XYZ file of N, CA and C in Angstrom:
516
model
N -8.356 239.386 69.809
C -9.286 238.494 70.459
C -9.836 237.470 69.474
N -10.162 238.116 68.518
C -10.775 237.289 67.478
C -9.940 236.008 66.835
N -8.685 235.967 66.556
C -7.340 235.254 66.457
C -7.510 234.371 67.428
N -7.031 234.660 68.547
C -7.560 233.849 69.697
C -8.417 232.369 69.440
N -9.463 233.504 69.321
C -10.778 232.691 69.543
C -9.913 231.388 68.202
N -9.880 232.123 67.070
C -9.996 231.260 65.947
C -8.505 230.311 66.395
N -7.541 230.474 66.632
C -6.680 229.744 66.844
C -7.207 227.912 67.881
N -8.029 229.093 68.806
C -8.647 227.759 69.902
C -9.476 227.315 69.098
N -10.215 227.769 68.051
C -11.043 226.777 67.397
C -10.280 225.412 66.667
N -9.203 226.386 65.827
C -8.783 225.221 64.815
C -7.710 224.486 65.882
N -7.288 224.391 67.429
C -6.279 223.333 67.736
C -7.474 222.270 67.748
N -8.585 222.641 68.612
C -9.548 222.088 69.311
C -10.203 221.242 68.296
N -10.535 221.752 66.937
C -10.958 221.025 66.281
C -10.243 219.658 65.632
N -8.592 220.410 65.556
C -7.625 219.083 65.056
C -7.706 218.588 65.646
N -7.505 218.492 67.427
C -7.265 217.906 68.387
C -8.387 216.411 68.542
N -9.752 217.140 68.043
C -11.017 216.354 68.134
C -10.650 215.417 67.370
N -10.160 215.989 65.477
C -9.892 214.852 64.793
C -9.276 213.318 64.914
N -8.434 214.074 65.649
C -6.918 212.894 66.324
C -7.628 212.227 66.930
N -8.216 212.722 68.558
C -8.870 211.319 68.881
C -10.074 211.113 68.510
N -10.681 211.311 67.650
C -11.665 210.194 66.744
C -10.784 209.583 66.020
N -9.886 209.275 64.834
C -9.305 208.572 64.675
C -8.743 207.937 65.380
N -7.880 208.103 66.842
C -7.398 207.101 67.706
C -8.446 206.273 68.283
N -9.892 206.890 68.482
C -11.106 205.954 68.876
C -11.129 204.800 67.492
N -10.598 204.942 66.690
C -11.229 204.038 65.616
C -9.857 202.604 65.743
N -8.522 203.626 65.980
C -8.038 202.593 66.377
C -8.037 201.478 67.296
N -8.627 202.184 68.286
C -8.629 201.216 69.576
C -10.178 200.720 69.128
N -11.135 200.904 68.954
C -12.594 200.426 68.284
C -12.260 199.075 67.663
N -11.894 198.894 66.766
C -11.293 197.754 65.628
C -11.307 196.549 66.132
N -9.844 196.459 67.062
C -9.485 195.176 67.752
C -10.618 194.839 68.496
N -11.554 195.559 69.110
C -12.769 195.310 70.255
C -13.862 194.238 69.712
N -14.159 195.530 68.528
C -15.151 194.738 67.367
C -14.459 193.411 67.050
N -13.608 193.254 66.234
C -13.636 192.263 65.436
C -13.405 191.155 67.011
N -13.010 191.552 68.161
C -13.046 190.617 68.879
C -14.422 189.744 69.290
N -15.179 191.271 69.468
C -16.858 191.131 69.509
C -17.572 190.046 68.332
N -16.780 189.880 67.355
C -17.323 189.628 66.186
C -16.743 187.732 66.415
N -15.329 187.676 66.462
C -15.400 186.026 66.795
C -16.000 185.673 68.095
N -16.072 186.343 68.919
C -17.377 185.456 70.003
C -18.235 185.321 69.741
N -19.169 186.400 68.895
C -20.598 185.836 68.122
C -20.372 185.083 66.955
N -19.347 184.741 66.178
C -19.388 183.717 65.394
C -18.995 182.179 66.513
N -18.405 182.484 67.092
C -18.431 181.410 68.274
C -19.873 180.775 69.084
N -20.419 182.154 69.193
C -21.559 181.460 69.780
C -22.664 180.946 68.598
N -22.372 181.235 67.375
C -23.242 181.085 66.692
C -22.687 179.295 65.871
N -21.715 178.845 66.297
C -21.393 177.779 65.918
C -21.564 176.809 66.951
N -21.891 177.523 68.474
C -22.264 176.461 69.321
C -24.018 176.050 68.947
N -24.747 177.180 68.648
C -26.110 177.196 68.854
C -26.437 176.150 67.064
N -25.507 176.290 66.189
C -25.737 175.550 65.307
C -25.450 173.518 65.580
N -24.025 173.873 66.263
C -23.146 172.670 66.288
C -23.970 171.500 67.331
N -24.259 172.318 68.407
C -24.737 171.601 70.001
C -26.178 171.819 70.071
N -27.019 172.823 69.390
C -27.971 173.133 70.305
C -29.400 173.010 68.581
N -28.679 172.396 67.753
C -29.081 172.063 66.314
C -30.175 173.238 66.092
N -30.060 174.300 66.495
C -31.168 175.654 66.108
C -31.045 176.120 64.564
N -32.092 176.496 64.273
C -32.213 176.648 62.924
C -31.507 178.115 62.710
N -30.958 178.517 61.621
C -30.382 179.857 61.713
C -30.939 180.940 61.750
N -32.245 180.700 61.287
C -32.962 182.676 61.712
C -32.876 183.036 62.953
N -33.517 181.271 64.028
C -33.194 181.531 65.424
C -32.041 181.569 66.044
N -31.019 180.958 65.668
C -29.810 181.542 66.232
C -29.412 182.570 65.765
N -29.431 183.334 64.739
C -29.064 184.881 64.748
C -29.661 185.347 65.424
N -31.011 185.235 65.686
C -31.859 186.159 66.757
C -31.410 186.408 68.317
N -31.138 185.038 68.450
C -30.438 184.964 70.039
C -29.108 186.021 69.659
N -28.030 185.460 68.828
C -26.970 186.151 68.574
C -27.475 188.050 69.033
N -28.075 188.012 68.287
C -28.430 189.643 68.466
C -28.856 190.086 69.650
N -29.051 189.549 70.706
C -29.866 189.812 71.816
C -28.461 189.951 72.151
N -27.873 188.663 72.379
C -26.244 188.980 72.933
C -25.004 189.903 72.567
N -25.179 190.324 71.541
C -24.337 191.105 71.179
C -24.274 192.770 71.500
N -23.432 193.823 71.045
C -23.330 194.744 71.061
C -23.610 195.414 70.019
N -24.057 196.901 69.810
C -24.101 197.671 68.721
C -22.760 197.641 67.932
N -22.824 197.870 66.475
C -23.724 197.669 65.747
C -23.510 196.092 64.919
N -23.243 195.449 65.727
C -23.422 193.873 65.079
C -25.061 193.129 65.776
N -25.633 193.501 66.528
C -26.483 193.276 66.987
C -27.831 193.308 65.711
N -27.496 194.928 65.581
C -28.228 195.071 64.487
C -27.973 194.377 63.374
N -27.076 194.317 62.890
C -26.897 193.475 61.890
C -27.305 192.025 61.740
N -27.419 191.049 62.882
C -27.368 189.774 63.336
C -29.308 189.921 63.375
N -29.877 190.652 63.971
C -31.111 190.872 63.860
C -31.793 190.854 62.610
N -31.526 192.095 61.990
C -31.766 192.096 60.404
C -31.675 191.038 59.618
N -30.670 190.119 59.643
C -30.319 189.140 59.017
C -31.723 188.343 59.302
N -31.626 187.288 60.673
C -32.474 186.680 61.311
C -34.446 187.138 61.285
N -34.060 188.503 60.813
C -35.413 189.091 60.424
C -36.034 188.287 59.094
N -35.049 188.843 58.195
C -35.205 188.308 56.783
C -35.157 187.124 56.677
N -34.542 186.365 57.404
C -34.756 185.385 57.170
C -36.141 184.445 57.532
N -36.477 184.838 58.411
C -38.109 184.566 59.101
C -39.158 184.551 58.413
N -39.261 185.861 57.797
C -40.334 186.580 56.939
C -40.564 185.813 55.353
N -39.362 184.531 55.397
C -39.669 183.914 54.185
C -39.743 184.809 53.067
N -38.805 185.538 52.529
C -38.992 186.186 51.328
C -38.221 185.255 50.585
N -38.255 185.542 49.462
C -37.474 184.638 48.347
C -35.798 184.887 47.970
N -35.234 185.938 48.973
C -34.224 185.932 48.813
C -33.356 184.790 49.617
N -32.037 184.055 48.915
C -31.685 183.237 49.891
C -30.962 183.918 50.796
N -30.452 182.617 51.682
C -29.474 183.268 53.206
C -28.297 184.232 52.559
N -27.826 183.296 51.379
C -26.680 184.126 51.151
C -26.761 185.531 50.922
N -28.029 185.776 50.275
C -28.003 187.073 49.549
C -28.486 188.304 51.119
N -29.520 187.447 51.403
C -29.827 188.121 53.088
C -28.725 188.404 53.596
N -27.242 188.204 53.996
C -26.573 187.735 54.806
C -25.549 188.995 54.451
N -25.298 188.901 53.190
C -24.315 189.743 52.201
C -25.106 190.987 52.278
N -26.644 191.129 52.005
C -26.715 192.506 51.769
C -26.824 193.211 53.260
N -26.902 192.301 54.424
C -27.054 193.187 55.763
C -25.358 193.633 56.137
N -24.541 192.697 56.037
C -23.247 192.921 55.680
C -23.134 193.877 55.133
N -23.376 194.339 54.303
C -22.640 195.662 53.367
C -23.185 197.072 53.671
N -24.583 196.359 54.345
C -25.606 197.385 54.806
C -24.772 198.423 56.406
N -24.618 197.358 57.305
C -24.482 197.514 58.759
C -22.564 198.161 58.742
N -21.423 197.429 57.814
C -20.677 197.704 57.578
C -19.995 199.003 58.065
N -20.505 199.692 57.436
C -20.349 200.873 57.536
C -20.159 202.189 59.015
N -20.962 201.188 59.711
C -21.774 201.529 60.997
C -20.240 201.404 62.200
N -19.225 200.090 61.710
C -18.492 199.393 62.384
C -16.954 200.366 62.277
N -16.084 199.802 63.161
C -14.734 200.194 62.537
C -13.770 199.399 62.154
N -14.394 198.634 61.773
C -13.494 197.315 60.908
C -12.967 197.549 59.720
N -12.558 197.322 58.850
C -12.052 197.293 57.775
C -12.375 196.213 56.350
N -11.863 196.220 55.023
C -12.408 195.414 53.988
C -12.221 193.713 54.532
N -10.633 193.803 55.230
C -9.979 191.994 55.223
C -11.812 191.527 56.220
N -12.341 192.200 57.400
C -13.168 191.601 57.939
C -14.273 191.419 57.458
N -14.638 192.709 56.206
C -16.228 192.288 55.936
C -16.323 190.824 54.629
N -14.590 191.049 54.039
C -14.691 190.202 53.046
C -14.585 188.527 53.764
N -14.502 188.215 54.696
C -14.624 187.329 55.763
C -16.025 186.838 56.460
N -16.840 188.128 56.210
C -18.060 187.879 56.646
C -18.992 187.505 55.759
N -18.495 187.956 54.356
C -19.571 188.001 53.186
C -19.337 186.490 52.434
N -17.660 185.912 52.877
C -17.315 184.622 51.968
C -18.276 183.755 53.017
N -18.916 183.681 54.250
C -19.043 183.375 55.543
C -20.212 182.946 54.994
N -20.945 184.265 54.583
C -22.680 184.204 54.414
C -22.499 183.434 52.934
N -21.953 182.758 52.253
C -22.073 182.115 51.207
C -22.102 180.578 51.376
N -22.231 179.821 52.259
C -21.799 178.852 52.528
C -22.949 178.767 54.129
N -23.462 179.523 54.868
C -24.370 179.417 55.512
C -25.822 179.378 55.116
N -26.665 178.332 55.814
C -28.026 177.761 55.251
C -28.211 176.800 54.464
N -27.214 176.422 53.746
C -26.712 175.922 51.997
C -26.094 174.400 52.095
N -25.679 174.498 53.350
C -24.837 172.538 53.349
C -25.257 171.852 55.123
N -24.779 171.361 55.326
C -25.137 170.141 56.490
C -24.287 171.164 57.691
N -24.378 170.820 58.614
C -23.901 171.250 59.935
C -22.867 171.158 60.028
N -22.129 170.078 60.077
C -20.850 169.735 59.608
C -20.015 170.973 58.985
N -20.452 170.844 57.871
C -19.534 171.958 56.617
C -20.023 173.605 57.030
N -21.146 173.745 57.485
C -21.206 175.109 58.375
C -20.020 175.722 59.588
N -20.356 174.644 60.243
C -19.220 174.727 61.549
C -17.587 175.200 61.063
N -17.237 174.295 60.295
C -16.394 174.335 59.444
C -16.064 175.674 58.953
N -16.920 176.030 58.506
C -16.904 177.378 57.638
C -16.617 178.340 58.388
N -17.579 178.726 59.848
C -17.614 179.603 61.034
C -16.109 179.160 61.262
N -15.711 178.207 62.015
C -14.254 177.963 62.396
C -13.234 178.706 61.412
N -13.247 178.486 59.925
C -12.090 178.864 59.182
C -12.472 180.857 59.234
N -13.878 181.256 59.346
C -13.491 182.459 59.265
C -13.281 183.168 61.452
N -13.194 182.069 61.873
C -13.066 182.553 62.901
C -11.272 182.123 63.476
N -10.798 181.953 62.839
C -9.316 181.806 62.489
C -8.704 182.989 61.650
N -9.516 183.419 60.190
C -9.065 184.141 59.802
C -9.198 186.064 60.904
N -10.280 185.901 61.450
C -10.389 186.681 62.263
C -9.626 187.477 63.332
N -9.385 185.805 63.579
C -8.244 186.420 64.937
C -7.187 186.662 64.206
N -6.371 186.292 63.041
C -5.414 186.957 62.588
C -5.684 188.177 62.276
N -7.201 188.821 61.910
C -6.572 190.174 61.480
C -6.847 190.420 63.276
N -7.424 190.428 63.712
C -7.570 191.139 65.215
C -5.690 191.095 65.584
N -5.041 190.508 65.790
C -3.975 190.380 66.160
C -3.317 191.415 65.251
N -3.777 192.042 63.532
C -2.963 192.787 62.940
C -3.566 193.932 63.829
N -4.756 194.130 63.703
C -5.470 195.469 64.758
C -4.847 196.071 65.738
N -4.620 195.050 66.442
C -3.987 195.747 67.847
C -2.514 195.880 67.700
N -1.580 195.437 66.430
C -0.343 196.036 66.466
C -0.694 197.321 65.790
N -1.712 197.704 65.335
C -1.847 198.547 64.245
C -2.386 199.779 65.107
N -3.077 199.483 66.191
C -4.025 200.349 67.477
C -2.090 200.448 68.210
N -1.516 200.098 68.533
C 0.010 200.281 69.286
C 0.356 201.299 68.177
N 0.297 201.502 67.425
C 1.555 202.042 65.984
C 0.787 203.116 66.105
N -0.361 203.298 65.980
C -1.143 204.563 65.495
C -2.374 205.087 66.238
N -2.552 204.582 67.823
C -3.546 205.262 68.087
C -2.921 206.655 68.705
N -1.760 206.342 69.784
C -1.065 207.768 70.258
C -0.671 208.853 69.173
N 0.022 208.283 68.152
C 0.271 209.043 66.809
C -0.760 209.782 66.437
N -1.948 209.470 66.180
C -3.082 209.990 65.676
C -3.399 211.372 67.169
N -3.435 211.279 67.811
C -3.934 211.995 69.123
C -2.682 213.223 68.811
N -1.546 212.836 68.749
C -0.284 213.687 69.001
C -0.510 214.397 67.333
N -0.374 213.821 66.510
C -0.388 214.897 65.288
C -2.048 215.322 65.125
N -3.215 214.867 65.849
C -4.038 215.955 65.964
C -3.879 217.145 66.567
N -3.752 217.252 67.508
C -3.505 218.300 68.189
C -2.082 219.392 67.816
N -0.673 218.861 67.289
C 0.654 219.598 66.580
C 0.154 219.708 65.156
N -1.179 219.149 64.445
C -1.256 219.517 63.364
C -1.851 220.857 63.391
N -2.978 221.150 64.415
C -3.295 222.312 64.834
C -2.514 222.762 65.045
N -1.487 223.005 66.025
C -0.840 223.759 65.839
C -0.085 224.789 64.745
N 0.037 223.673 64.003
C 0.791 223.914 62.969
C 0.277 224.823 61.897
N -1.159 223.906 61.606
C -2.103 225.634 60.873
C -2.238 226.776 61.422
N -2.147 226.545 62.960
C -2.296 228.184 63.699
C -0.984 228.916 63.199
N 0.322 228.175 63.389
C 1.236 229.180 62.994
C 1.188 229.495 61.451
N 1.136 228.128 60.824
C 1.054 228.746 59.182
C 0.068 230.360 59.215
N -1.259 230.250 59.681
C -2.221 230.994 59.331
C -1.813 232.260 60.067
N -1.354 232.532 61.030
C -0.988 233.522 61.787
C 0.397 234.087 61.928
């Protein structure tokens, strides 16, 4: 009985593993999709609607989803509160902060952080600019994502669950 039990523990538990990793696959492409519409909207509210950037991150954040919301908030926080740090450094450290939270990968945050270096800092013009080139680089990785979510989200599900297996027989 006890075997049993432990066998159903460890498929159940591989099994869990697999699809959390297949959630991360399919997660990815969503986000980073999530992520060029709010750099999209955040180049209209700069480009068309001449808002200053604490307030357009703020809006940004209202519109968005967890956990870029938060992130877009935080930013727009700090930036309000007038501390002496600049945008860039605001921008980069909520980035590295919120990061973590996401299922994106390095190519996107290093996209977000070259992003926040060049926002607050030049004319509207060369902002827009900036949003556009990382919202180009974006959709290329999103486009690597979802061949990458095809290749490996079923994979991940199928050797969770036969990897269990597989310790049950090793172990038993």
């Amino acid at each position: 009985m006890m075997k049993i039990l432990g066998a159903v523990l460890i498929i159940g538990a591989s099994t869990l593993f697999g699809y959390y990793k297949a959630s991360l696959y399919a997660a990815r492409p969503r986000q980073i999709r999530q992520l060029i519409h709010a750099l999209k909207r955040l180049a209209t509210e700069i480009g068309y609607g001449s808002t200053p950037l604490p307030e357009a991150l703020a809006r940004l954040s209202s519109q968005c989803s967890r956990p870029l919301n938060r992130m877009f908030g935080t930013i727009a926080d700090r930036l309000r509160t007038g501390s002496s740090d600049t945008a860039k450094d605001v921008w980069q450290e909520s980035v590295r902060l919120f990061w973590g939270q996401t299922a994106m990968k390095s190519p996107e945050r290093e996209t977000m952080l070259e992003l926040g270096s060049s926002l607050g800092i030049s004319d509207r013009e060369n902002q827009l600019k900036h949003i556009e080139l990382a919202v180009t680089l974006l959709q290329h990785e999103e486009a690597a994502a979802r061949d990458e979510q095809l290749k490996y989200e079923k994979l991940s599900r199928s050797l969770g669950v036969l990897g269990g297996a597989l310790i049950v027989i090793l172990i038993y």
